[in-house]
Amino acid sequence: MKLVAQTSPYIRKKVSVKRMMLDVIIALIPVTLFAMIQNGWNGIYVFLISIATMLFTELLCHMLIKWPKGMKRRELFSKEGLKKIKGLYTINNITAPLISALIYALILPAGCNPYVVLIGALFGMLVGKMVFGGLGSNIFNPAAVGRIFVGICFGSKLAEAYSNGAVDVVAGATPLGHTMGGNLLNVNFYKMSDIILGNIPGCMGEVSTVCILLGAIYLFARRSADLRACLGYLVSFGIVMSVACLSVYSQNTDANLLKMIIFQMCTGGLLFGAVFMITDPVTSPTTKFGRVLFGALAGCITALIRVCGAYPEGVAFSILIVNMLAPTIDHFMKGKPNKYTWKQCAVLVALIAVVSCILSASVMGGWF
């Protein structure tokens, strides 16, 4: 008998990819239904186009990637050929693009131009996933890739949807648009009750804090998503943004410090990204500390973009940036015990401290 030394994590219960994906779909139901009811047909057709495009793209590319050896293309239209293709296509090849399609639609505005939705979904699936080999091989979040692409290339077309909703990444009509450039005091344009209940402009999936939290409770209760990346994201963002708000408060004691902090935590795509995007197991590290660091980096980058950047929102950008760093994090954690150490804690503290200093200096007019 040969003994093999191996570090954790160890599987303690039956957890399948199929079950995890179905749980994510169920967790997305509250925010999806809210978006459809709130926006009517202007929201429904965005979902339909996104789902149809990503499912068809997944099917077509999967057929090309997994083409049976020796099978001629004309055999595809025969009964035997269809059986061979069907044998290589699983339920995961349906649920995975469905999740990406729902998330992509939810980070778009209602009433978005149909061809913009189609192009973004196609680009996100092809460039963000299938070019890497398909299911389980991609390093980028497909929904974030598609959203950033249309946000940069079709910003003027997205602006046409602002009468019924708005997108933080492009315009300043949403709550975060009033605080961009470090103007953290501008938090009185919307009531906190409206922000929590979703009676504000914004992307379809980002406006209802209640619906997002309902999905989060189900997802984490079922343990179908890792809480470490989510907490690392929210805690790091909360700390550095609180420091920035404290810096503003030190110059203007009439400001409502608590409201400024809650405003930054509950507006934009922060909560949605923390629950449904940063927790993607395929595009995140595999170790415990790796996922905490992964989330912390994304939270710090999001805060930097919101305060120092040209955009009021930075969730999708930050997620794509840390997606690129995930393999590097795994490389440095390779062969090390899968547990927390004081050195790792020191790294997190140093990261948060440095970003906090930058944001504090920025809002006080010191460095930027």
mmCIF file of C-alpha atoms in Angstrom:
data_model
loop_
_atom_site.group_PDB
_atom_site.id
_atom_site.type_symbol
_atom_site.label_atom_id
_atom_site.label_comp_id
_atom_site.label_asym_id
_atom_site.label_seq_id
_atom_site.Cartn_x
_atom_site.Cartn_y
_atom_site.Cartn_z
ATOM 1 C CA MET A 1 0.000 0.000 0.000
ATOM 2 C CA LYS A 2 1.303 3.424 -0.981
ATOM 3 C CA LEU A 3 0.539 6.418 1.245
ATOM 4 C CA VAL A 4 0.097 9.771 -0.459
ATOM 5 C CA ALA A 5 0.553 12.970 1.570
ATOM 6 C CA GLN A 6 -2.130 15.448 0.656
ATOM 7 C CA THR A 7 -3.425 18.700 2.138
ATOM 8 C CA SER A 8 -7.034 19.716 2.673
ATOM 9 C CA PRO A 9 -9.745 20.493 1.681
ATOM 10 C CA TYR A 10 -11.266 17.046 2.036
ATOM 11 C CA ILE A 11 -14.729 16.141 0.763
ATOM 12 C CA ARG A 12 -17.040 15.432 3.672
ATOM 13 C CA LYS A 13 -20.366 15.234 1.842
ATOM 14 C CA LYS A 14 -21.745 14.673 -1.597
ATOM 15 C CA VAL A 15 -21.514 17.967 -3.493
ATOM 16 C CA SER A 16 -21.901 17.831 -7.254
ATOM 17 C CA VAL A 17 -21.412 20.539 -9.848
ATOM 18 C CA LYS A 18 -24.973 19.924 -10.982
ATOM 19 C CA ARG A 19 -26.400 20.604 -7.520
ATOM 20 C CA MET A 20 -24.285 23.720 -7.023
ATOM 21 C CA MET A 21 -25.392 25.201 -10.346
ATOM 22 C CA LEU A 22 -29.045 24.470 -9.681
ATOM 23 C CA ASP A 23 -28.702 26.189 -6.299
ATOM 24 C CA VAL A 24 -27.245 29.288 -7.949
ATOM 25 C CA ILE A 25 -30.169 29.390 -10.381
ATOM 26 C CA ILE A 26 -32.625 29.110 -7.487
ATOM 27 C CA ALA A 27 -30.782 31.848 -5.584
ATOM 28 C CA LEU A 28 -31.073 34.119 -8.639
ATOM 29 C CA ILE A 29 -34.865 33.677 -8.851
ATOM 30 C CA PRO A 30 -35.852 36.464 -6.362
ATOM 31 C CA VAL A 31 -33.757 39.168 -8.010
ATOM 32 C CA THR A 32 -34.734 37.945 -11.507
ATOM 33 C CA LEU A 33 -38.453 38.020 -10.730
ATOM 34 C CA PHE A 34 -38.078 41.450 -9.144
ATOM 35 C CA ALA A 35 -36.347 42.748 -12.272
ATOM 36 C CA MET A 36 -39.050 41.332 -14.554
ATOM 37 C CA ILE A 37 -41.942 42.644 -12.464
ATOM 38 C CA GLN A 38 -40.385 46.059 -11.972
ATOM 39 C CA ASN A 39 -39.411 46.580 -15.614
ATOM 40 C CA GLY A 40 -42.023 44.530 -17.488
ATOM 41 C CA TRP A 41 -41.281 43.723 -21.130
ATOM 42 C CA ASN A 42 -38.273 46.093 -21.120
ATOM 43 C CA GLY A 43 -36.595 43.702 -18.719
ATOM 44 C CA ILE A 44 -38.008 40.404 -19.968
ATOM 45 C CA TYR A 45 -36.643 40.685 -23.519
ATOM 46 C CA VAL A 46 -33.163 41.410 -22.157
ATOM 47 C CA PHE A 47 -33.293 38.092 -20.282
ATOM 48 C CA LEU A 48 -34.646 36.213 -23.307
ATOM 49 C CA ILE A 49 -31.976 37.491 -25.694
ATOM 50 C CA SER A 50 -29.190 36.890 -23.194
ATOM 51 C CA ILE A 51 -30.318 33.325 -22.394
ATOM 52 C CA ALA A 52 -30.902 32.333 -26.020
ATOM 53 C CA THR A 53 -27.546 33.744 -27.176
ATOM 54 C CA MET A 54 -25.424 32.151 -24.464
ATOM 55 C CA LEU A 55 -27.131 28.757 -24.626
ATOM 56 C CA PHE A 56 -26.780 28.557 -28.411
ATOM 57 C CA THR A 57 -23.150 29.742 -28.302
ATOM 58 C CA GLU A 58 -22.309 27.157 -25.645
ATOM 59 C CA LEU A 59 -23.939 24.402 -27.708
ATOM 60 C CA LEU A 60 -22.237 25.345 -30.965
ATOM 61 C CA CYS A 61 -18.778 25.809 -29.460
ATOM 62 C CA HIS A 62 -19.071 22.659 -27.358
ATOM 63 C CA MET A 63 -19.880 20.657 -30.487
ATOM 64 C CA LEU A 64 -16.745 21.982 -32.184
ATOM 65 C CA ILE A 65 -14.482 21.494 -29.154
ATOM 66 C CA LYS A 66 -15.753 18.005 -28.279
ATOM 67 C CA TRP A 67 -16.295 16.796 -31.841
ATOM 68 C CA PRO A 68 -16.139 12.950 -31.822
ATOM 69 C CA LYS A 69 -12.943 11.626 -33.362
ATOM 70 C CA GLY A 70 -13.447 10.282 -36.872
ATOM 71 C CA MET A 71 -16.979 11.639 -37.195
ATOM 72 C CA LYS A 72 -17.677 13.455 -40.459
ATOM 73 C CA ARG A 73 -19.672 16.671 -40.418
ATOM 74 C CA ARG A 74 -22.460 15.303 -42.585
ATOM 75 C CA GLU A 75 -23.051 12.637 -39.926
ATOM 76 C CA LEU A 76 -24.299 15.337 -37.581
ATOM 77 C CA PHE A 77 -27.672 15.312 -39.310
ATOM 78 C CA SER A 78 -28.026 11.559 -38.896
ATOM 79 C CA LYS A 79 -29.543 9.751 -35.924
ATOM 80 C CA GLU A 80 -26.230 8.150 -34.975
ATOM 81 C CA GLY A 81 -24.405 11.477 -35.206
ATOM 82 C CA LEU A 82 -26.881 13.221 -32.941
ATOM 83 C CA LYS A 83 -26.501 10.441 -30.385
ATOM 84 C CA LYS A 84 -22.723 10.894 -30.347
ATOM 85 C CA ILE A 85 -23.058 14.650 -29.812
ATOM 86 C CA LYS A 86 -25.737 14.174 -27.162
ATOM 87 C CA GLY A 87 -23.463 11.818 -25.265
ATOM 88 C CA LEU A 88 -20.908 14.601 -24.880
ATOM 89 C CA TYR A 89 -23.463 17.206 -23.783
ATOM 90 C CA THR A 90 -24.536 17.204 -20.126
ATOM 91 C CA ILE A 91 -26.939 19.186 -17.953
ATOM 92 C CA ASN A 92 -23.950 21.269 -16.813
ATOM 93 C CA ASN A 93 -23.593 22.575 -20.365
ATOM 94 C CA ILE A 94 -27.082 24.043 -19.957
ATOM 95 C CA THR A 95 -27.069 25.301 -16.373
ATOM 96 C CA ALA A 96 -23.632 26.974 -16.620
ATOM 97 C CA PRO A 97 -24.478 29.276 -19.590
ATOM 98 C CA LEU A 98 -27.937 29.848 -18.086
ATOM 99 C CA ILE A 99 -26.337 31.234 -14.921
ATOM 100 C CA SER A 100 -23.985 33.432 -16.958
ATOM 101 C CA ALA A 101 -26.913 34.657 -19.056
ATOM 102 C CA LEU A 102 -29.014 35.570 -16.006
ATOM 103 C CA ILE A 103 -26.122 37.406 -14.335
ATOM 104 C CA TYR A 104 -25.247 39.230 -17.558
ATOM 105 C CA ALA A 105 -28.860 40.372 -18.025
ATOM 106 C CA LEU A 106 -29.078 41.476 -14.394
ATOM 107 C CA ILE A 107 -26.055 43.779 -14.734
ATOM 108 C CA LEU A 108 -27.619 45.522 -17.733
ATOM 109 C CA PRO A 109 -30.276 48.262 -17.702
ATOM 110 C CA ALA A 110 -33.885 47.534 -18.579
ATOM 111 C CA GLY A 111 -34.755 48.635 -22.088
ATOM 112 C CA CYS A 112 -31.222 48.050 -23.348
ATOM 113 C CA ASN A 113 -30.876 47.944 -27.131
ATOM 114 C CA PRO A 114 -31.497 44.318 -28.264
ATOM 115 C CA TYR A 115 -28.444 44.035 -30.500
ATOM 116 C CA VAL A 116 -26.235 45.401 -27.701
ATOM 117 C CA VAL A 117 -27.522 42.640 -25.416
ATOM 118 C CA LEU A 118 -26.846 40.041 -28.125
ATOM 119 C CA ILE A 119 -23.323 41.259 -28.920
ATOM 120 C CA GLY A 120 -22.329 41.396 -25.255
ATOM 121 C CA ALA A 121 -23.688 37.911 -24.548
ATOM 122 C CA LEU A 122 -21.919 36.505 -27.606
ATOM 123 C CA PHE A 123 -18.628 38.225 -26.766
ATOM 124 C CA GLY A 124 -18.786 37.226 -23.114
ATOM 125 C CA MET A 125 -19.403 33.566 -23.907
ATOM 126 C CA LEU A 126 -16.848 33.328 -26.723
ATOM 127 C CA VAL A 127 -13.984 35.427 -25.348
ATOM 128 C CA GLY A 128 -14.700 35.004 -21.662
ATOM 129 C CA LYS A 129 -15.242 31.242 -21.679
ATOM 130 C CA MET A 130 -15.165 29.135 -24.832
ATOM 131 C CA VAL A 131 -11.745 30.239 -26.135
ATOM 132 C CA PHE A 132 -10.282 28.785 -22.940
ATOM 133 C CA GLY A 133 -11.848 25.393 -23.589
ATOM 134 C CA GLY A 134 -15.361 25.718 -22.231
ATOM 135 C CA LEU A 135 -16.892 24.589 -18.957
ATOM 136 C CA GLY A 136 -14.448 24.691 -16.048
ATOM 137 C CA SER A 137 -11.501 25.996 -18.097
ATOM 138 C CA ASN A 138 -12.215 29.733 -18.234
ATOM 139 C CA ILE A 139 -10.320 32.202 -16.050
ATOM 140 C CA PHE A 140 -12.710 35.137 -16.574
ATOM 141 C CA ASN A 141 -16.326 35.583 -15.522
ATOM 142 C CA PRO A 142 -18.235 35.505 -18.865
ATOM 143 C CA ALA A 143 -20.984 37.862 -17.661
ATOM 144 C CA ALA A 144 -18.455 40.468 -16.506
ATOM 145 C CA VAL A 145 -16.542 40.193 -19.796
ATOM 146 C CA GLY A 146 -19.695 40.804 -21.836
ATOM 147 C CA ARG A 147 -20.822 43.686 -19.628
ATOM 148 C CA ILE A 148 -17.493 45.510 -19.743
ATOM 149 C CA PHE A 149 -17.281 45.042 -23.509
ATOM 150 C CA VAL A 150 -20.669 46.633 -24.255
ATOM 151 C CA GLY A 151 -20.089 49.285 -21.595
ATOM 152 C CA ILE A 152 -16.941 50.448 -23.361
ATOM 153 C CA CYS A 153 -18.014 49.941 -26.973
ATOM 154 C CA PHE A 154 -21.717 50.848 -26.800
ATOM 155 C CA GLY A 155 -21.907 53.369 -23.998
ATOM 156 C CA SER A 156 -24.040 55.750 -26.066
ATOM 157 C CA LYS A 157 -26.525 52.991 -26.846
ATOM 158 C CA LEU A 158 -26.793 52.042 -23.192
ATOM 159 C CA ALA A 159 -27.522 55.687 -22.429
ATOM 160 C CA GLU A 160 -30.798 55.358 -24.325
ATOM 161 C CA ALA A 161 -32.094 53.131 -21.522
ATOM 162 C CA TYR A 162 -31.633 55.795 -18.854
ATOM 163 C CA SER A 163 -35.242 56.987 -18.939
ATOM 164 C CA ASN A 164 -36.325 53.776 -17.156
ATOM 165 C CA GLY A 165 -33.055 52.887 -15.473
ATOM 166 C CA ALA A 166 -29.384 53.684 -15.530
ATOM 167 C CA VAL A 167 -26.047 51.985 -15.388
ATOM 168 C CA ASP A 168 -23.447 53.220 -12.919
ATOM 169 C CA VAL A 169 -20.545 52.213 -15.111
ATOM 170 C CA VAL A 170 -21.543 54.635 -17.853
ATOM 171 C CA ALA A 171 -23.686 57.436 -16.493
ATOM 172 C CA GLY A 172 -24.136 59.571 -13.436
ATOM 173 C CA ALA A 173 -27.893 59.246 -13.109
ATOM 174 C CA THR A 174 -27.741 56.519 -10.478
ATOM 175 C CA PRO A 175 -27.014 56.993 -6.753
ATOM 176 C CA LEU A 176 -23.293 56.292 -7.128
ATOM 177 C CA GLY A 177 -23.118 58.779 -9.974
ATOM 178 C CA HIS A 178 -23.562 61.577 -7.428
ATOM 179 C CA THR A 179 -20.577 60.413 -5.338
ATOM 180 C CA MET A 180 -18.028 59.768 -8.087
ATOM 181 C CA GLY A 181 -14.722 61.575 -7.881
ATOM 182 C CA GLY A 182 -14.628 61.319 -4.092
ATOM 183 C CA ASN A 183 -17.784 63.392 -3.485
ATOM 184 C CA LEU A 184 -18.883 61.065 -0.707
ATOM 185 C CA LEU A 185 -21.140 63.674 0.912
ATOM 186 C CA ASN A 186 -23.725 63.504 -1.885
ATOM 187 C CA VAL A 187 -25.880 60.805 -0.325
ATOM 188 C CA ASN A 188 -29.175 62.644 0.144
ATOM 189 C CA PHE A 189 -30.619 62.238 -3.365
ATOM 190 C CA TYR A 190 -32.381 58.966 -2.454
ATOM 191 C CA LYS A 191 -33.965 57.672 0.752
ATOM 192 C CA MET A 192 -32.295 54.686 2.382
ATOM 193 C CA SER A 193 -35.611 52.815 2.310
ATOM 194 C CA ASP A 194 -35.799 53.276 -1.472
ATOM 195 C CA ILE A 195 -32.219 52.054 -1.856
ATOM 196 C CA ILE A 196 -32.899 48.898 0.161
ATOM 197 C CA LEU A 197 -36.240 48.125 -1.510
ATOM 198 C CA GLY A 198 -35.061 48.869 -5.047
ATOM 199 C CA ASN A 199 -36.967 52.065 -5.868
ATOM 200 C CA ILE A 200 -33.917 53.621 -7.523
ATOM 201 C CA PRO A 201 -32.423 53.639 -11.030
ATOM 202 C CA GLY A 202 -29.662 51.204 -11.838
ATOM 203 C CA CYS A 203 -28.891 47.836 -13.363
ATOM 204 C CA MET A 204 -31.797 45.416 -13.077
ATOM 205 C CA GLY A 205 -30.100 43.127 -10.586
ATOM 206 C CA GLU A 206 -28.309 45.613 -8.383
ATOM 207 C CA VAL A 207 -31.149 47.755 -7.052
ATOM 208 C CA SER A 208 -32.994 45.417 -4.653
ATOM 209 C CA THR A 209 -30.883 44.717 -1.573
ATOM 210 C CA VAL A 210 -33.637 42.538 -0.082
ATOM 211 C CA CYS A 211 -33.803 40.181 -3.079
ATOM 212 C CA ILE A 212 -30.026 39.859 -3.237
ATOM 213 C CA LEU A 213 -29.863 38.981 0.466
ATOM 214 C CA LEU A 214 -32.605 36.369 0.051
ATOM 215 C CA GLY A 215 -30.551 34.687 -2.664
ATOM 216 C CA ALA A 216 -27.421 34.940 -0.518
ATOM 217 C CA ILE A 217 -29.087 33.273 2.480
ATOM 218 C CA TYR A 218 -30.185 30.317 0.340
ATOM 219 C CA LEU A 219 -26.856 30.014 -1.481
ATOM 220 C CA PHE A 220 -24.689 30.020 1.628
ATOM 221 C CA ALA A 221 -27.104 27.897 3.669
ATOM 222 C CA ARG A 222 -26.808 25.219 0.982
ATOM 223 C CA ARG A 223 -23.023 25.708 0.937
ATOM 224 C CA SER A 224 -23.117 26.010 -2.823
ATOM 225 C CA ALA A 225 -20.874 29.079 -2.699
ATOM 226 C CA ASP A 226 -17.768 29.822 -0.661
ATOM 227 C CA LEU A 227 -18.397 32.505 1.942
ATOM 228 C CA ARG A 228 -14.700 33.402 2.213
ATOM 229 C CA ALA A 229 -14.440 35.325 -1.060
ATOM 230 C CA CYS A 230 -17.732 37.115 -0.378
ATOM 231 C CA LEU A 231 -16.724 38.184 3.139
ATOM 232 C CA GLY A 232 -13.231 39.148 2.025
ATOM 233 C CA TYR A 233 -14.783 41.347 -0.650
ATOM 234 C CA LEU A 234 -17.359 43.052 1.563
ATOM 235 C CA VAL A 235 -15.167 43.441 4.664
ATOM 236 C CA SER A 236 -12.182 44.886 2.797
ATOM 237 C CA PHE A 237 -14.401 47.270 0.844
ATOM 238 C CA GLY A 238 -16.257 48.249 4.012
ATOM 239 C CA ILE A 239 -13.064 49.013 5.933
ATOM 240 C CA VAL A 240 -11.311 51.088 3.278
ATOM 241 C CA MET A 241 -14.498 52.941 2.350
ATOM 242 C CA SER A 242 -15.190 53.658 6.025
ATOM 243 C CA VAL A 243 -11.731 55.194 6.311
ATOM 244 C CA ALA A 244 -12.496 57.369 3.280
ATOM 245 C CA CYS A 245 -15.818 58.438 4.779
ATOM 246 C CA LEU A 246 -14.119 59.189 8.115
ATOM 247 C CA SER A 247 -11.656 61.421 6.283
ATOM 248 C CA VAL A 248 -14.553 63.341 4.762
ATOM 249 C CA TYR A 249 -16.296 63.514 8.141
ATOM 250 C CA SER A 250 -13.164 64.970 9.762
ATOM 251 C CA GLN A 251 -13.460 67.925 7.398
ATOM 252 C CA ASN A 252 -17.225 68.281 7.678
ATOM 253 C CA THR A 253 -18.652 67.143 11.015
ATOM 254 C CA ASP A 254 -22.175 67.990 9.867
ATOM 255 C CA ALA A 255 -22.080 65.002 7.523
ATOM 256 C CA ASN A 256 -23.938 61.798 8.352
ATOM 257 C CA LEU A 257 -21.068 59.327 8.663
ATOM 258 C CA LEU A 258 -23.208 56.210 9.066
ATOM 259 C CA LYS A 259 -25.362 57.073 6.065
ATOM 260 C CA MET A 260 -22.303 57.612 3.885
ATOM 261 C CA ILE A 261 -20.973 54.155 4.742
ATOM 262 C CA ILE A 262 -24.323 52.364 4.305
ATOM 263 C CA PHE A 263 -24.876 54.239 1.050
ATOM 264 C CA GLN A 264 -21.635 52.898 -0.407
ATOM 265 C CA MET A 265 -22.350 49.353 0.778
ATOM 266 C CA CYS A 266 -25.934 49.144 -0.510
ATOM 267 C CA THR A 267 -25.752 51.000 -3.833
ATOM 268 C CA GLY A 268 -24.276 49.925 -7.133
ATOM 269 C CA GLY A 269 -23.436 46.329 -7.903
ATOM 270 C CA LEU A 270 -21.403 45.650 -4.754
ATOM 271 C CA LEU A 271 -23.783 43.219 -3.036
ATOM 272 C CA PHE A 272 -24.790 41.502 -6.271
ATOM 273 C CA GLY A 273 -21.160 41.045 -7.271
ATOM 274 C CA ALA A 274 -20.223 39.791 -3.801
ATOM 275 C CA VAL A 275 -22.940 37.128 -3.792
ATOM 276 C CA PHE A 276 -23.162 35.942 -7.393
ATOM 277 C CA MET A 277 -19.913 36.886 -9.155
ATOM 278 C CA ILE A 278 -16.936 36.878 -6.815
ATOM 279 C CA THR A 279 -18.029 33.447 -5.501
ATOM 280 C CA ASP A 280 -17.700 31.722 -8.888
ATOM 281 C CA PRO A 281 -15.618 28.602 -8.049
ATOM 282 C CA VAL A 282 -14.167 28.296 -11.557
ATOM 283 C CA THR A 283 -12.593 31.768 -11.712
ATOM 284 C CA SER A 284 -11.466 32.011 -8.068
ATOM 285 C CA PRO A 285 -8.537 30.412 -6.175
ATOM 286 C CA THR A 286 -8.861 26.969 -4.597
ATOM 287 C CA THR A 287 -7.339 27.536 -1.146
ATOM 288 C CA LYS A 288 -8.905 29.091 1.953
ATOM 289 C CA PHE A 289 -6.587 32.061 2.268
ATOM 290 C CA GLY A 290 -6.410 32.365 -1.506
ATOM 291 C CA ARG A 291 -10.140 33.069 -1.681
ATOM 292 C CA VAL A 292 -10.001 35.540 1.209
ATOM 293 C CA LEU A 293 -7.148 37.408 -0.487
ATOM 294 C CA PHE A 294 -8.988 37.174 -3.807
ATOM 295 C CA GLY A 295 -12.063 38.865 -2.334
ATOM 296 C CA ALA A 296 -10.010 41.425 -0.407
ATOM 297 C CA LEU A 297 -8.148 42.488 -3.556
ATOM 298 C CA ALA A 298 -11.424 42.893 -5.436
ATOM 299 C CA GLY A 299 -12.913 44.951 -2.605
ATOM 300 C CA CYS A 300 -9.906 47.285 -2.476
ATOM 301 C CA ILE A 301 -9.885 47.730 -6.260
ATOM 302 C CA THR A 302 -13.626 48.473 -6.275
ATOM 303 C CA ALA A 303 -13.125 51.164 -3.620
ATOM 304 C CA LEU A 304 -10.206 52.680 -5.529
ATOM 305 C CA ILE A 305 -12.248 52.912 -8.735
ATOM 306 C CA ARG A 306 -15.237 54.442 -6.952
ATOM 307 C CA VAL A 307 -13.228 57.140 -5.172
ATOM 308 C CA CYS A 308 -10.245 57.788 -7.437
ATOM 309 C CA GLY A 309 -11.400 56.532 -10.835
ATOM 310 C CA ALA A 310 -13.372 58.027 -13.699
ATOM 311 C CA TYR A 311 -16.286 55.626 -13.146
ATOM 312 C CA PRO A 312 -18.637 55.685 -10.159
ATOM 313 C CA GLU A 313 -18.740 51.875 -10.102
ATOM 314 C CA GLY A 314 -15.958 49.307 -10.316
ATOM 315 C CA VAL A 315 -17.389 45.884 -9.452
ATOM 316 C CA ALA A 316 -17.123 44.233 -12.871
ATOM 317 C CA PHE A 317 -13.684 45.754 -13.510
ATOM 318 C CA SER A 318 -12.340 44.598 -10.150
ATOM 319 C CA ILE A 319 -13.666 41.060 -10.623
ATOM 320 C CA LEU A 320 -11.998 40.706 -14.023
ATOM 321 C CA ILE A 321 -8.713 42.035 -12.626
ATOM 322 C CA VAL A 322 -8.635 39.557 -9.740
ATOM 323 C CA ASN A 323 -9.721 36.761 -12.110
ATOM 324 C CA MET A 324 -6.367 37.276 -13.817
ATOM 325 C CA LEU A 325 -4.587 37.041 -10.466
ATOM 326 C CA ALA A 326 -6.321 33.824 -9.318
ATOM 327 C CA PRO A 327 -3.775 31.461 -10.995
ATOM 328 C CA THR A 328 -0.931 33.467 -9.437
ATOM 329 C CA ILE A 329 -2.488 33.222 -5.980
ATOM 330 C CA ASP A 330 -2.867 29.453 -6.414
ATOM 331 C CA HIS A 331 0.763 29.217 -7.561
ATOM 332 C CA PHE A 332 2.107 30.892 -4.419
ATOM 333 C CA MET A 333 -0.159 28.786 -2.192
ATOM 334 C CA LYS A 334 0.866 25.508 -3.867
ATOM 335 C CA GLY A 335 2.319 23.021 -1.423
ATOM 336 C CA LYS A 336 1.507 25.118 1.648
ATOM 337 C CA PRO A 337 -0.881 23.998 4.412
ATOM 338 C CA ASN A 338 -4.441 25.021 3.644
ATOM 339 C CA LYS A 339 -4.864 27.032 6.832
ATOM 340 C CA TYR A 340 -4.510 30.603 8.027
ATOM 341 C CA THR A 341 -1.223 31.955 9.426
ATOM 342 C CA TRP A 342 -0.147 35.211 11.022
ATOM 343 C CA LYS A 343 1.862 36.064 7.898
ATOM 344 C CA GLN A 344 -1.257 35.809 5.787
ATOM 345 C CA CYS A 345 -3.139 38.050 8.195
ATOM 346 C CA ALA A 346 -0.265 40.538 8.010
ATOM 347 C CA VAL A 347 -0.567 40.586 4.204
ATOM 348 C CA LEU A 348 -4.282 41.367 4.420
ATOM 349 C CA VAL A 349 -3.748 44.100 7.018
ATOM 350 C CA ALA A 350 -0.979 45.678 4.935
ATOM 351 C CA LEU A 351 -3.132 45.605 1.784
ATOM 352 C CA ILE A 352 -6.112 47.232 3.488
ATOM 353 C CA ALA A 353 -3.887 49.784 5.256
ATOM 354 C CA VAL A 354 -2.184 50.898 2.031
ATOM 355 C CA VAL A 355 -5.449 51.277 0.120
ATOM 356 C CA SER A 356 -7.037 53.082 3.076
ATOM 357 C CA CYS A 357 -4.189 55.612 3.099
ATOM 358 C CA ILE A 358 -4.579 56.197 -0.636
ATOM 359 C CA LEU A 359 -8.333 56.773 -0.382
ATOM 360 C CA SER A 360 -7.968 59.005 2.671
ATOM 361 C CA ALA A 361 -5.385 61.166 0.926
ATOM 362 C CA SER A 362 -7.537 61.267 -2.203
ATOM 363 C CA VAL A 363 -10.729 62.551 -0.556
ATOM 364 C CA MET A 364 -8.741 65.053 1.529
ATOM 365 C CA GLY A 365 -7.017 66.395 -1.584
ATOM 366 C CA GLY A 366 -3.549 65.250 -0.555
ATOM 367 C CA TRP A 367 -2.185 63.124 -3.401
ATOM 368 C CA PHE A 368 -4.724 63.197 -6.208
#
